[in-house]
Coordinates of C-alpha atoms in Angstrom, one line a residue:
X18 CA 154.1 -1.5 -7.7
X19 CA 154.2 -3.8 -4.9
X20 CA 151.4 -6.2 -3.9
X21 CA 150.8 -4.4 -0.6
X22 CA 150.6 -1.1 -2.2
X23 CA 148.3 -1.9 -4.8
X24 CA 146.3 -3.4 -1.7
X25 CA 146.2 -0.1 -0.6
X26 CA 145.8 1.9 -3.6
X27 CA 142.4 -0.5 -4.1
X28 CA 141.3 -0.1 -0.3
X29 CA 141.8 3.8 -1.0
X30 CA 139.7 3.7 -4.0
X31 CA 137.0 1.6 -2.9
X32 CA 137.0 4.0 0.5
X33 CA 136.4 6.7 -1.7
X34 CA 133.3 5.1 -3.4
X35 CA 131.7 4.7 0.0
X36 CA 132.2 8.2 0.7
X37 CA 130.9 9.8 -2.5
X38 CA 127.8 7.3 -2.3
X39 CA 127.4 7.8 1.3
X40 CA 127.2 12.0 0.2
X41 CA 125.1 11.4 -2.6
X42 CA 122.2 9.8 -0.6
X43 CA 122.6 12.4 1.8
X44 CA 122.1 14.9 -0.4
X45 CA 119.5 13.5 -2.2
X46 CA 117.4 12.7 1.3
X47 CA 117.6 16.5 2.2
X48 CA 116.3 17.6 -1.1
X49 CA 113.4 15.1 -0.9
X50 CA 112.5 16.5 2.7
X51 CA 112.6 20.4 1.5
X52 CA 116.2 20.7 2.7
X53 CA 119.0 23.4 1.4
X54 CA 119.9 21.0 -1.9
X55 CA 116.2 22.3 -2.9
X56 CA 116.1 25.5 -1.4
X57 CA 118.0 26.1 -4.5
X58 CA 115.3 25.6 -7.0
X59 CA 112.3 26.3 -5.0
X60 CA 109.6 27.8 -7.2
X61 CA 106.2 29.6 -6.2
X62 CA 103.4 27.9 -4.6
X63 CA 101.1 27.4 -6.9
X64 CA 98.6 28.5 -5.0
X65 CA 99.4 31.6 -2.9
X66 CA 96.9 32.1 -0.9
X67 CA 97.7 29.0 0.8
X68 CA 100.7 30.0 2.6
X69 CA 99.8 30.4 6.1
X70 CA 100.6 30.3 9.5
X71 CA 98.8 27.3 11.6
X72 CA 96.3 29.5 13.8
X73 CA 95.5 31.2 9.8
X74 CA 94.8 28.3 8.2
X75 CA 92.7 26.6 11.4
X76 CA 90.9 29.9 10.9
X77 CA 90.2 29.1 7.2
X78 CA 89.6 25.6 7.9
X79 CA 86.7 26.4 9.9
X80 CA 85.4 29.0 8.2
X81 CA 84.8 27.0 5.3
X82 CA 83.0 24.7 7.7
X83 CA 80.7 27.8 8.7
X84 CA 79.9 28.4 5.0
X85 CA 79.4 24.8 4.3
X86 CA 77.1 24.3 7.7
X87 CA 75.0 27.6 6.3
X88 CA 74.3 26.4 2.9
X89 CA 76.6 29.2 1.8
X90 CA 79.7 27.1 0.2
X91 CA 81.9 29.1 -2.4
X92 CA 81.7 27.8 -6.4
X93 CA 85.6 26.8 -6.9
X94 CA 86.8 27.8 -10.7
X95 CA 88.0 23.8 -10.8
X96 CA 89.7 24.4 -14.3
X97 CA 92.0 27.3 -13.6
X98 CA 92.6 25.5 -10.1
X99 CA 93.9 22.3 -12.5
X100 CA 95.7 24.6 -14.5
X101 CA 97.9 26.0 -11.4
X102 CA 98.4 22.9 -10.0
X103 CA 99.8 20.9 -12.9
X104 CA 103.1 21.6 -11.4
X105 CA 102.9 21.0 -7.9
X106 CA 101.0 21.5 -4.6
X107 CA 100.7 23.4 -1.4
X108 CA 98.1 22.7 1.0
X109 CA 97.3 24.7 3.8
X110 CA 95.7 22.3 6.1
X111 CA 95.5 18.0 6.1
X112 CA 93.0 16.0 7.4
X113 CA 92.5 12.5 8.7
X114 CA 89.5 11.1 8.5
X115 CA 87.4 8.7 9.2
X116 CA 86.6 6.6 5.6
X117 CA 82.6 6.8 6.3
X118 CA 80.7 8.1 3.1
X119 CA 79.0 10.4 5.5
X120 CA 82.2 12.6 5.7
X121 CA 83.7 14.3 3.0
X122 CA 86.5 16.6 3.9
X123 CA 86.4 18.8 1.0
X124 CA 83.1 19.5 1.0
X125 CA 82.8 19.9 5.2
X126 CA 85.8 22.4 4.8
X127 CA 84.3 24.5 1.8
X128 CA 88.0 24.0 0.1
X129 CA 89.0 23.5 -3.7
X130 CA 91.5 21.5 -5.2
X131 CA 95.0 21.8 -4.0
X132 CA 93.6 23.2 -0.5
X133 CA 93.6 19.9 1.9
X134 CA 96.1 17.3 2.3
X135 CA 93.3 13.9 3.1
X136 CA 93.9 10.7 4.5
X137 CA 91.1 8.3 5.0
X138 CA 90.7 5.3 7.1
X139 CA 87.7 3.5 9.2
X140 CA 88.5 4.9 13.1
X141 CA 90.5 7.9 11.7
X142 CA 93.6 6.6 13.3
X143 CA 97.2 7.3 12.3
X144 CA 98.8 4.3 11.3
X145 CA 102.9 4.0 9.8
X146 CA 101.6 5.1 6.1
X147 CA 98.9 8.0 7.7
X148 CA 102.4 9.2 9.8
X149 CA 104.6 8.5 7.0
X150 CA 102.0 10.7 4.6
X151 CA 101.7 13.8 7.3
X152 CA 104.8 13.6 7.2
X153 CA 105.0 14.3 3.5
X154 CA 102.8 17.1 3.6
X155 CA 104.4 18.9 6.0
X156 CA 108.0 18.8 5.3
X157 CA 107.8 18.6 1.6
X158 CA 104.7 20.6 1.0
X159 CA 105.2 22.7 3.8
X160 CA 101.9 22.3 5.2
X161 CA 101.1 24.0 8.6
X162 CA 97.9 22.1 9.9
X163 CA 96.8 19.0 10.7
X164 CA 93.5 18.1 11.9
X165 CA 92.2 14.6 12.8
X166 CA 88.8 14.3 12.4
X167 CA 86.5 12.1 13.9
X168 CA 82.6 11.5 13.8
X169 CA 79.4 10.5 15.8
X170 CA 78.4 7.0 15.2
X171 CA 81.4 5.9 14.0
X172 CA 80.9 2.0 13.0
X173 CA 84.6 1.5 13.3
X174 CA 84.6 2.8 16.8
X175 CA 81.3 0.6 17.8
X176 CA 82.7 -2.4 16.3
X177 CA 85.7 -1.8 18.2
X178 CA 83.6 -1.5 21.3
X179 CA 81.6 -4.4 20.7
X180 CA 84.6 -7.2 19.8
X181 CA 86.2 -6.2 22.9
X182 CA 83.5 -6.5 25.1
X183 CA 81.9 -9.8 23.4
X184 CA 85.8 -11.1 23.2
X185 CA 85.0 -12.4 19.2
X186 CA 87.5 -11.6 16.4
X187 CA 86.0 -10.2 13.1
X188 CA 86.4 -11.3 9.9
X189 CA 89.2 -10.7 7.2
X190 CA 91.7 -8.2 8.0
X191 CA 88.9 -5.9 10.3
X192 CA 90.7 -7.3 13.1
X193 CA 94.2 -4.7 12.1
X194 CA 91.4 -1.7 13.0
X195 CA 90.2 -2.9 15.9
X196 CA 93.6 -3.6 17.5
X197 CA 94.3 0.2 16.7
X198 CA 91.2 1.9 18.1
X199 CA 91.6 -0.6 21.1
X200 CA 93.8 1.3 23.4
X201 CA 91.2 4.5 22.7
X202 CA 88.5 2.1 23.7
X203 CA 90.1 0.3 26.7
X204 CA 91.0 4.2 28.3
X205 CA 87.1 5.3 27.4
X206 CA 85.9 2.7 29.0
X207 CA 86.4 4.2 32.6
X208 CA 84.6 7.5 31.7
X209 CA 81.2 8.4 32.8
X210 CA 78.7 9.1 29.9
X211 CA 78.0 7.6 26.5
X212 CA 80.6 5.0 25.6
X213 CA 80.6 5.6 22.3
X214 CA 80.9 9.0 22.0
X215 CA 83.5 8.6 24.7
X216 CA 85.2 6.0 22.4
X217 CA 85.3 8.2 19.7
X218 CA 86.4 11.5 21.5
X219 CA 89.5 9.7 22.8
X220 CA 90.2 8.0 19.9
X221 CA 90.7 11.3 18.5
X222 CA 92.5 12.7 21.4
X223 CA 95.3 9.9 21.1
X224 CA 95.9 10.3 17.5
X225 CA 96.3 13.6 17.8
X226 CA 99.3 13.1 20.2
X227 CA 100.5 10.1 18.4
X228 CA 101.1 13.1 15.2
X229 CA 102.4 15.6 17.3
X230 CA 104.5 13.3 19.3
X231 CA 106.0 12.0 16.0
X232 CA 109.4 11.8 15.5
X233 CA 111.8 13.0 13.8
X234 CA 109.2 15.0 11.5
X235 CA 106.4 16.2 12.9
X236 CA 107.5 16.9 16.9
X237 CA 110.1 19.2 15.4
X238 CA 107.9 21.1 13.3
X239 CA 105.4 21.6 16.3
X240 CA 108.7 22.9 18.2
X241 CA 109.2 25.0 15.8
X242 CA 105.7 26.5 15.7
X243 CA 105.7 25.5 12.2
X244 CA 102.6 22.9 12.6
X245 CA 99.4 22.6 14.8
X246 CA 98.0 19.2 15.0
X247 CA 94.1 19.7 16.7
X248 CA 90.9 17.5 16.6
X249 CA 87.9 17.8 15.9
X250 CA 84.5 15.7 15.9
X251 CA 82.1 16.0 13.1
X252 CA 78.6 16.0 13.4
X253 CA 76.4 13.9 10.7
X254 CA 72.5 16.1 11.8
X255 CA 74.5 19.4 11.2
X256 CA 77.7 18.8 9.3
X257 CA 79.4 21.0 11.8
X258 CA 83.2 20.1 13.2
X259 CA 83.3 20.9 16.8
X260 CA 87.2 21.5 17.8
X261 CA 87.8 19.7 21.0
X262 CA 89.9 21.1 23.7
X263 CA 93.5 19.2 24.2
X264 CA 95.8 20.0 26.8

């Protein structure tokens, strides 16, 4: 065989590689994201009841939040619920929330294990890994709600306020959550009424765009009708979660 067409044979070969690797990771990267590679082997939801439209599982969300504001909150059978959930998960509804002690998702929404999808972070705000996360839940776990969840007196939110106004840089990394409730802040700021609660109401207003507004994900699933991204604010007196109105 001549040197050129060995050249070519190699070039050929190597091409070939490419390609087959090129395929593999594709085909992997669908079946991580729920694609038709899985569709293949999908199994059951381990918990069936949690298979619901987005306006069904608000309803559930905040029905859980009526039982839990009454005093009336369900007892969960915690060990069967491990027992069904040993082998995977299907939320109906996730949550961001604020990290405050105050606020405990689970509790507030009356919901048992495997029920709510919950990431927590001072200012409730939707950072790469709290995208990156939603994401997961929806278009791995097929999860048709999200709800960001904010709360009166937030201290994230005041200290926000506070280092803006008084221009003075916090200590250790609490700087990285006040530059990301800024922009919530800095648009408040113009509104008539209590700044804080103003503060906090818009910093729940933006993050809830930010989610539904993320791409290539979550803006496609909204599209598609197949997620509803709402906010709400919860009240420490009463425990209640007031949905807010968004345009």
């Amino acid at each position: 065989m001549c040197d050129k067409c060995s050249e070519n044979l190699h070039q050929s070969v190597a091409s070939s590689r490419r390609s087959m690797m090129l395929f593999a990771a594709s085909a992997l990267g669908v079946a991580a994201f729920g694609g038709p590679a899985l569709a293949k082997e999908a199994k059951a939801p381990p918990k069936p009841q949690n298979v619901l439209s987005p306006d069904a599982a608000l309803k559930r969300l905040m029905d859980g939040n009526s039982r839990y504001v009454s005093g009336v909150s369900r007892r969960h059978d915690f060990t069967h619920e491990r027992e069904a959930l040993v082998g995977g998960q299907n939320p109906y509804a996730a949550v961001l929330s604020c990290a405050d002690s105050r606020i405990a998702p689970e509790y507030a929404f009356d919901s048992g294990r495997g029920d709510l999808f919950v990431c927590r972070v001072a200012g409730n705000f939707a950072g790469d890994e709290t995208v990156a996360s939603m994401e997961y839940t929806v278009a791995v776990l097929g999860t048709p709600l999200i709800l960001v969840l904010g709360h009166d007196n937030c201290g994230a939110v005041d200290a926000t306020i506070k280092s803006l106004k008084d221009d003075k840089p916090l200590p250790g990394h609490i700087p990285t959550l006040v530059s990301a409730i800024a922009p919530s802040v800095k648009t408040a700021a113009g509104q008539s009424g209590n700044a804080l609660d103003n503060a906090i109401r818009q910093n729940v207003i933006d993050n809830v765009a930010k989610l539904k507004s993320a791409a290539p994900l979550l803006n496609a699933a909204v599209e598609q009708g197949k997620l509803k991204v709402v906010g709400g604010i919860y009240r420490l007196s009463t425990g209640a979660v007031e949905l807010l109105a968004l345009s």
